[in-house]
PDB file of C-alpha atoms and ligand atoms in Angstrom:
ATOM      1  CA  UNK M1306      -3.078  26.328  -8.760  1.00 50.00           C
ATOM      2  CA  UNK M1307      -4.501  25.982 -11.857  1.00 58.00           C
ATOM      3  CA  UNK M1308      -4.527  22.874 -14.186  1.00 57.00           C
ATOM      4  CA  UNK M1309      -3.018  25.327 -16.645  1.00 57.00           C
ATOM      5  CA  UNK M1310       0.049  26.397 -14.320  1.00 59.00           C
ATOM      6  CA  UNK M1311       0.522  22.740 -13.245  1.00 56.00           C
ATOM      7  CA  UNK M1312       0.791  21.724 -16.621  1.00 54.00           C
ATOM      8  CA  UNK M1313       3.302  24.458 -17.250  1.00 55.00           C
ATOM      9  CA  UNK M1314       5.625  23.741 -14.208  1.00 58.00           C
ATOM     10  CA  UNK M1315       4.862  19.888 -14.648  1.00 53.00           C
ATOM     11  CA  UNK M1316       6.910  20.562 -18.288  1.00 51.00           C
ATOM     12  CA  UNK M1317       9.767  22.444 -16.841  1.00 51.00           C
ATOM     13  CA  UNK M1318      10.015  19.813 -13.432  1.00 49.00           C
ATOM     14  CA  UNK M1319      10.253  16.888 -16.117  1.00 50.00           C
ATOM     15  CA  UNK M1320      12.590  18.676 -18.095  1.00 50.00           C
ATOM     16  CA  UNK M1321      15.228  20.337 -15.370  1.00 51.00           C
ATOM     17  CA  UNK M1322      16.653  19.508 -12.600  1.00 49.00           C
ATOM     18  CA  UNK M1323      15.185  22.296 -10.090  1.00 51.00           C
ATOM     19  CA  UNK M1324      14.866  22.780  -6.334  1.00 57.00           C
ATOM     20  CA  UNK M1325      11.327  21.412  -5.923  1.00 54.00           C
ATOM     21  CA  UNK M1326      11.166  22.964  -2.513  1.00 57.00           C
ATOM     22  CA  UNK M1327      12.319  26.334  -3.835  1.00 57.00           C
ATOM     23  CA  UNK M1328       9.738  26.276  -6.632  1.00 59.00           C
ATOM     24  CA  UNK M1329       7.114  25.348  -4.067  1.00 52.00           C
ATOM     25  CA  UNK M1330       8.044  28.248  -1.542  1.00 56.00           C
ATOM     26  CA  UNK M1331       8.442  30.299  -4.571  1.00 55.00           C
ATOM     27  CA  UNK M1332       5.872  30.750  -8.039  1.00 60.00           C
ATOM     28  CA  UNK M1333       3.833  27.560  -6.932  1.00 58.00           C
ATOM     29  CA  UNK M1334       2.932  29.484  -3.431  1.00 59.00           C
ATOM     30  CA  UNK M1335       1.651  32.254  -5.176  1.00 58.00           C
ATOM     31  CA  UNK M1336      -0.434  30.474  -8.112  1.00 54.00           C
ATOM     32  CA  UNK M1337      -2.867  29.216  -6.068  1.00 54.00           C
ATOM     33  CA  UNK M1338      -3.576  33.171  -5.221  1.00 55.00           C
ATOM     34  CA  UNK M1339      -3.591  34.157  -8.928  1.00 49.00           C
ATOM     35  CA  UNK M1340      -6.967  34.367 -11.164  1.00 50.00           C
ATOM     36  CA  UNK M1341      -5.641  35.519 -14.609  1.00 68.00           C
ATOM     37  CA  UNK M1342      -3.212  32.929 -16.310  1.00 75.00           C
ATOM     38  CA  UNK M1343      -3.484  34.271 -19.585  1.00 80.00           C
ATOM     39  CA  UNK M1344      -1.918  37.878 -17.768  1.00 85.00           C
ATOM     40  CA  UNK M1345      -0.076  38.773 -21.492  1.00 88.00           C
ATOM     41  CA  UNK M1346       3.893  40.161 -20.604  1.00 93.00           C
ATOM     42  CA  UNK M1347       3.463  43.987 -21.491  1.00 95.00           C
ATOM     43  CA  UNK M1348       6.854  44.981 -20.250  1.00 97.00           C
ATOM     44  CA  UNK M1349       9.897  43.182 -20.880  1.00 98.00           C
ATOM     45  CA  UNK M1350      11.274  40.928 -18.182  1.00 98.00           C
ATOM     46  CA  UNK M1351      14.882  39.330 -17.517  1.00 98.00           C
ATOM     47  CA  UNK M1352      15.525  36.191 -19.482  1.00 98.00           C
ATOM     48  CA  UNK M1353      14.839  32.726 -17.232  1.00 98.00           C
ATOM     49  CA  UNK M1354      11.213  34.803 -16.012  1.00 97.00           C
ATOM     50  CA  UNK M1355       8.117  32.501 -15.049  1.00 95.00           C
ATOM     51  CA  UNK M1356       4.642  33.086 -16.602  1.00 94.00           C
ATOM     52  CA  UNK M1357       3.605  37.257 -15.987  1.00 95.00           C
ATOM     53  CA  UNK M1358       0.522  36.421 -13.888  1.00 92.00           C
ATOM     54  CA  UNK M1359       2.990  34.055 -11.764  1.00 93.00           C
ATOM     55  CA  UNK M1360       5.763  36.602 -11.919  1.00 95.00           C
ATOM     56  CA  UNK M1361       3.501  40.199 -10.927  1.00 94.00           C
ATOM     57  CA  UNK M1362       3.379  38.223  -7.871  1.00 93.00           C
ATOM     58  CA  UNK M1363       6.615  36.497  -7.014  1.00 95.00           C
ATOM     59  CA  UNK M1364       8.663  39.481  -7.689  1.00 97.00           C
ATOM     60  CA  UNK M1365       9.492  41.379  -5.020  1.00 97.00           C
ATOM     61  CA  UNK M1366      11.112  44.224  -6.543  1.00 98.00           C
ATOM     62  CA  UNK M1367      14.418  43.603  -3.988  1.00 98.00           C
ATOM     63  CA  UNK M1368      17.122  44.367  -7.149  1.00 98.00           C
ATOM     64  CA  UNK M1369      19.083  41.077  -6.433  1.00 98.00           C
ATOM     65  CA  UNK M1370      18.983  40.711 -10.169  1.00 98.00           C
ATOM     66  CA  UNK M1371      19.512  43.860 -11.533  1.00 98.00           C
ATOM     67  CA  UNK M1372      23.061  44.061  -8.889  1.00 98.00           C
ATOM     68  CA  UNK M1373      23.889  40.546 -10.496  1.00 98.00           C
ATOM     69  CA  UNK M1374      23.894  41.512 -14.215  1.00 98.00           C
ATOM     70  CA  UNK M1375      27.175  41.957 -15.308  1.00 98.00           C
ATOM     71  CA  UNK M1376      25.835  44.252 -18.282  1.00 98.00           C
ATOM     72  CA  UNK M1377      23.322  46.488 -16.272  1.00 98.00           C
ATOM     73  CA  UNK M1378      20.605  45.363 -18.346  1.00 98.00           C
ATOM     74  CA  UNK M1379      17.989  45.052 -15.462  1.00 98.00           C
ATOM     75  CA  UNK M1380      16.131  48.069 -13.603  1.00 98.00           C
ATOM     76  CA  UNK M1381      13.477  47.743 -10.887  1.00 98.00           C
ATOM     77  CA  UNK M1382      10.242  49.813 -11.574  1.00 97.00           C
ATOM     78  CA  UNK M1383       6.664  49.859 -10.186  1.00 96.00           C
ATOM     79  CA  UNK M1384       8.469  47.310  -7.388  1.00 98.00           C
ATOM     80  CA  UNK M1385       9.033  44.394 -10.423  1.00 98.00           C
ATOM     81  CA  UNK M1386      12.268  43.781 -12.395  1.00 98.00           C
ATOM     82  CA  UNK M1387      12.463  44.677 -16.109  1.00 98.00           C
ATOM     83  CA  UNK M1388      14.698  44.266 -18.673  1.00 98.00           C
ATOM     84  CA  UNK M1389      16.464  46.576 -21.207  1.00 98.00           C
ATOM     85  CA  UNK M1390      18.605  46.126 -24.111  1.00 98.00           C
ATOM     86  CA  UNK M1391      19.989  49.533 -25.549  1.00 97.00           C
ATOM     87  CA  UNK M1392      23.661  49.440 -25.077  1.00 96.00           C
ATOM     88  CA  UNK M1393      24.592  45.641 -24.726  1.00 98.00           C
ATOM     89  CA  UNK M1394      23.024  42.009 -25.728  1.00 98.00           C
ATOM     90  CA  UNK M1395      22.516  39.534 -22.819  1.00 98.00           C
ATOM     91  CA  UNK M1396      24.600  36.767 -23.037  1.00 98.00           C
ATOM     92  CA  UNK M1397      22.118  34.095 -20.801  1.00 98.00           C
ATOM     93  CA  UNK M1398      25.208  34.231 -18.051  1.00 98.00           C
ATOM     94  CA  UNK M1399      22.437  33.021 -15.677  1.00 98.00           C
ATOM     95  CA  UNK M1400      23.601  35.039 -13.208  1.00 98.00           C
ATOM     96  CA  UNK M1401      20.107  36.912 -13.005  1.00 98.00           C
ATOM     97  CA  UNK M1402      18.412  33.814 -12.663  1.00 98.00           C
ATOM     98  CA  UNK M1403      21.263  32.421  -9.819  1.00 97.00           C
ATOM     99  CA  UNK M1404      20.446  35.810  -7.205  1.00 98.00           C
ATOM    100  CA  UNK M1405      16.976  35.533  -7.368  1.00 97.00           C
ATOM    101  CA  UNK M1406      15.484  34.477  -3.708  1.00 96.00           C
ATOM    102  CA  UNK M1407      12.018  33.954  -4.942  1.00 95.00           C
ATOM    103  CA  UNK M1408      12.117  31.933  -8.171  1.00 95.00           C
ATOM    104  CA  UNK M1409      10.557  34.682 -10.153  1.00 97.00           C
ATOM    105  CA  UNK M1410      13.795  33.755 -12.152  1.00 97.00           C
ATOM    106  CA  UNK M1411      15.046  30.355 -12.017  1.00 96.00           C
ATOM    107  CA  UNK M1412      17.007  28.712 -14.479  1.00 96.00           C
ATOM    108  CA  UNK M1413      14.574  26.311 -15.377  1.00 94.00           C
ATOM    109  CA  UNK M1414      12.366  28.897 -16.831  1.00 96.00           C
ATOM    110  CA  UNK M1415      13.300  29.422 -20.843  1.00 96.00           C
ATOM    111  CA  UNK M1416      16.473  31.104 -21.720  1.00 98.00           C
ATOM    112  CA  UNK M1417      14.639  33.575 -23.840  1.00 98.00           C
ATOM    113  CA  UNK M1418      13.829  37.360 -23.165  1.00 98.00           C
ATOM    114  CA  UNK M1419      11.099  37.017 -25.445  1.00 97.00           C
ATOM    115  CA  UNK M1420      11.800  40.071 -27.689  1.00 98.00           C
ATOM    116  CA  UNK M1421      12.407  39.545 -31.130  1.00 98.00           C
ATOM    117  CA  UNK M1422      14.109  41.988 -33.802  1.00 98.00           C
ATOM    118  CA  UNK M1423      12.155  43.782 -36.036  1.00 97.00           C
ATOM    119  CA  UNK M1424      13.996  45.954 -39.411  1.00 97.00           C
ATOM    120  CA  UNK M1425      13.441  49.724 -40.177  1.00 97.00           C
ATOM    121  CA  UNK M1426      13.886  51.442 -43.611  1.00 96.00           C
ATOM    122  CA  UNK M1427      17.558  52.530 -42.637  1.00 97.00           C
ATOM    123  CA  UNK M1428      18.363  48.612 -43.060  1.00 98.00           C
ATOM    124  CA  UNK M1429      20.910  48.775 -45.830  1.00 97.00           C
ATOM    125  CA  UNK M1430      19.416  45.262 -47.044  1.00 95.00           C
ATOM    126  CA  UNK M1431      16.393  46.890 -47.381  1.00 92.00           C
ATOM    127  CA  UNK M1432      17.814  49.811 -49.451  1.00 94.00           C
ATOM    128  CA  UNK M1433      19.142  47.275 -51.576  1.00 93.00           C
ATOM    129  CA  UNK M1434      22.924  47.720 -50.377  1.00 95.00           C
ATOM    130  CA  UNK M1435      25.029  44.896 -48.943  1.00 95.00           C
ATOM    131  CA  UNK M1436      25.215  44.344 -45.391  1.00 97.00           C
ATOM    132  CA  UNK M1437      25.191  40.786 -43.148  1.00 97.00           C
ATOM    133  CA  UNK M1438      26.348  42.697 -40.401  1.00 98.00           C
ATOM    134  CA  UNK M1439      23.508  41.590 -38.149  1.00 98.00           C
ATOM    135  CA  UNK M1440      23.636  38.057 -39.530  1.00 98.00           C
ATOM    136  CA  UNK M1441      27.046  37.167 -38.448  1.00 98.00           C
ATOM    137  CA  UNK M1442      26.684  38.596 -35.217  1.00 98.00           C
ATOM    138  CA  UNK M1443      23.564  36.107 -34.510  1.00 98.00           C
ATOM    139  CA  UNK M1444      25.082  33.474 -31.702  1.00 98.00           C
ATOM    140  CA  UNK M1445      22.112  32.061 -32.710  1.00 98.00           C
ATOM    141  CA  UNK M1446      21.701  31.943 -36.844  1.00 98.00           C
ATOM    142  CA  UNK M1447      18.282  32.761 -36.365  1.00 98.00           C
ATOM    143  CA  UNK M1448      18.466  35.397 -39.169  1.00 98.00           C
ATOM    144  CA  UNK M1449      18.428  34.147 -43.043  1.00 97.00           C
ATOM    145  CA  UNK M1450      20.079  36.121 -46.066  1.00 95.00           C
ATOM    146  CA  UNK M1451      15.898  37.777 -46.438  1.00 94.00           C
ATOM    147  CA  UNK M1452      16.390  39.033 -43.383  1.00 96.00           C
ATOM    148  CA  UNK M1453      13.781  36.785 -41.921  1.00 97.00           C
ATOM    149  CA  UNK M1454      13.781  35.727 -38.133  1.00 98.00           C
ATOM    150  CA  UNK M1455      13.649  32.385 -37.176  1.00 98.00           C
ATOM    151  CA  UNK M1456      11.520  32.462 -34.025  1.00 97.00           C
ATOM    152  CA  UNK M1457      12.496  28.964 -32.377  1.00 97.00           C
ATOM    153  CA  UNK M1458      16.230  29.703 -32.823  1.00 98.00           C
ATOM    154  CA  UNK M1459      16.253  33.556 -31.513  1.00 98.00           C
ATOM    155  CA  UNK M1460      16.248  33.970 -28.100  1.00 98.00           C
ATOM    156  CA  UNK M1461      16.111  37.786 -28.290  1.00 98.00           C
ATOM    157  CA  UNK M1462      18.835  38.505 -26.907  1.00 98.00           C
ATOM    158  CA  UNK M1463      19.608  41.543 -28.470  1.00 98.00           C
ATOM    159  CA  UNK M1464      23.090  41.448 -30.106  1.00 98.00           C
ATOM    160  CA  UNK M1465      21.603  42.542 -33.923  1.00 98.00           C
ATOM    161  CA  UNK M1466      20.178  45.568 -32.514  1.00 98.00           C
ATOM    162  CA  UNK M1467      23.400  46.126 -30.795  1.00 98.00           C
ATOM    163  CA  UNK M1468      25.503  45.668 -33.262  1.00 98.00           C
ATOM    164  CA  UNK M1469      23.633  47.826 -36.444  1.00 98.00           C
ATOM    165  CA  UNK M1470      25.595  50.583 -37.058  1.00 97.00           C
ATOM    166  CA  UNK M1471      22.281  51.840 -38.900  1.00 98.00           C
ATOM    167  CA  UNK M1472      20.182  51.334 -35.274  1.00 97.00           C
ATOM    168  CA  UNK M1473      18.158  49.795 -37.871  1.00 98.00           C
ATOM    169  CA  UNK M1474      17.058  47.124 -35.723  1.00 98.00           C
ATOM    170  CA  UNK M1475      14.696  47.231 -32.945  1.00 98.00           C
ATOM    171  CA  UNK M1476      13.776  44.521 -30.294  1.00 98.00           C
ATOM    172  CA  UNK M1477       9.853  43.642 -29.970  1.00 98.00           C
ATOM    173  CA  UNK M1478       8.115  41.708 -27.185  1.00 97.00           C
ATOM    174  CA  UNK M1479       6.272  38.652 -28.826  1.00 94.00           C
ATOM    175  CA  UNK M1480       5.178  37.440 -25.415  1.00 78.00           C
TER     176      UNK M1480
HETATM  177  S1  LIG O2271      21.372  36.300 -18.040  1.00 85.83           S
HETATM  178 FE1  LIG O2271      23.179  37.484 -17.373  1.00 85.83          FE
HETATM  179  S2  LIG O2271      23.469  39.055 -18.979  1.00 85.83           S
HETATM  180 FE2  LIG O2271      21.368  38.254 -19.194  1.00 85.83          FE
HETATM  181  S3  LIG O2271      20.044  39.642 -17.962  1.00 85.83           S
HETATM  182 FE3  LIG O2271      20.610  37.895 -16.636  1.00 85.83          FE
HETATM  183  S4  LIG O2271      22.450  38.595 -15.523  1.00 85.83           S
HETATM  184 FE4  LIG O2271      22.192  39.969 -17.319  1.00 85.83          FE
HETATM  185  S1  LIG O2272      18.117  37.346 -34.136  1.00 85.83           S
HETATM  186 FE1  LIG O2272      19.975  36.473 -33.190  1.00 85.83          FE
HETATM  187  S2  LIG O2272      21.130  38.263 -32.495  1.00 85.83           S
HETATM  188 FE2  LIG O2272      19.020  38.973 -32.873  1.00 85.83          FE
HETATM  189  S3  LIG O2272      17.970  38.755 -30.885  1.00 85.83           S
HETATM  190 FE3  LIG O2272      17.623  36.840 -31.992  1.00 85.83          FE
HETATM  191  S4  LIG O2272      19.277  35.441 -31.287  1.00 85.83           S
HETATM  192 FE4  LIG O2272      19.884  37.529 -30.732  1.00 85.83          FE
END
């Protein structure tokens, strides 16, 4: 293991309370074996994920996840669990997190899916009309009267890009 990934895991251990054992069978067993810690997340994974380069290897593709979501937001491909948000938000029910025999997701990893919206022309606010449609439905207030995104407060979890009746918004990975 890194000094990198212990400081990471260090944070969450001091911060949660976790199944030490279960980590250590889990994402610490297989950081010792990984090389690239700065592996960016290309594909979008299930909220409560570890770090990718931990994650490409704790994963084991077995769907326990993707069965647990009550909103059939998760799919396995290339053996690894992704998310998707097209036709409902996630709502962080942890339930992901709960089935998942190897740690990949835990609940002490962050409650954040890492995507972030992003506004198209067919934003009505943008085509000076009035809309806070996408405002109000933030559980989060993340998003001001500008339309600006408050990255510390959203924790992508999609229910803007849901709920624009102008499919105006889209979700983007930041991480
Ligand atoms: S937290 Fe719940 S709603 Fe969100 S992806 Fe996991 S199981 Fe689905
Ligand atoms: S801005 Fe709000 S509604 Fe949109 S993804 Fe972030 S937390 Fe969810």
């Amino acid at each position: 293991m890194t000094a990198k990934d212990e400081r990471y895991y260090q944070a969450y251990l001091s911060h949660h309370s976790v199944s030490r054992r279960g980590l250590f069978r889990g994402v610490f067993g297989a950081a010792h074996k990984t090389l690239n810690s700065d592996m960016p997340r290309t594909i979008t994974r299930p909220p409560f994920a570890c770090a990718e380069h931990l994650f490409s290897e704790v994963c084991n593709g077995c769907g326990e996840c993707a069965r647990a979501c009550p909103y059939g937001l998760i799919d396995v491909h290339s053996g690894k669990a992704e998310l998707t948000i097209d036709f409902a938000a996630c709502d962080f029910c942890r339930r992901c997190a709960q089935s998942c025999a190897t740690n990949a997701l835990n609940v002490a990893f962050k409650a954040d899916t890492t995507l972030r919206p992003s506004f198209s022309e067919n934003c009505l606010q943008r085509q000076n009309q009035s809309c806070d449609v996408c405002q109000q439905a933030c559980p989060q207030q993340a998003i001001s009267a500008e339309l600006e995104v408050d990255n510390e407060k959203c924790n992508g979890c999609g229910e803007c890009k849901i709920r624009c009746f102008m499919s105006a918004v889209q979700l983007v990975l930041t991480a």
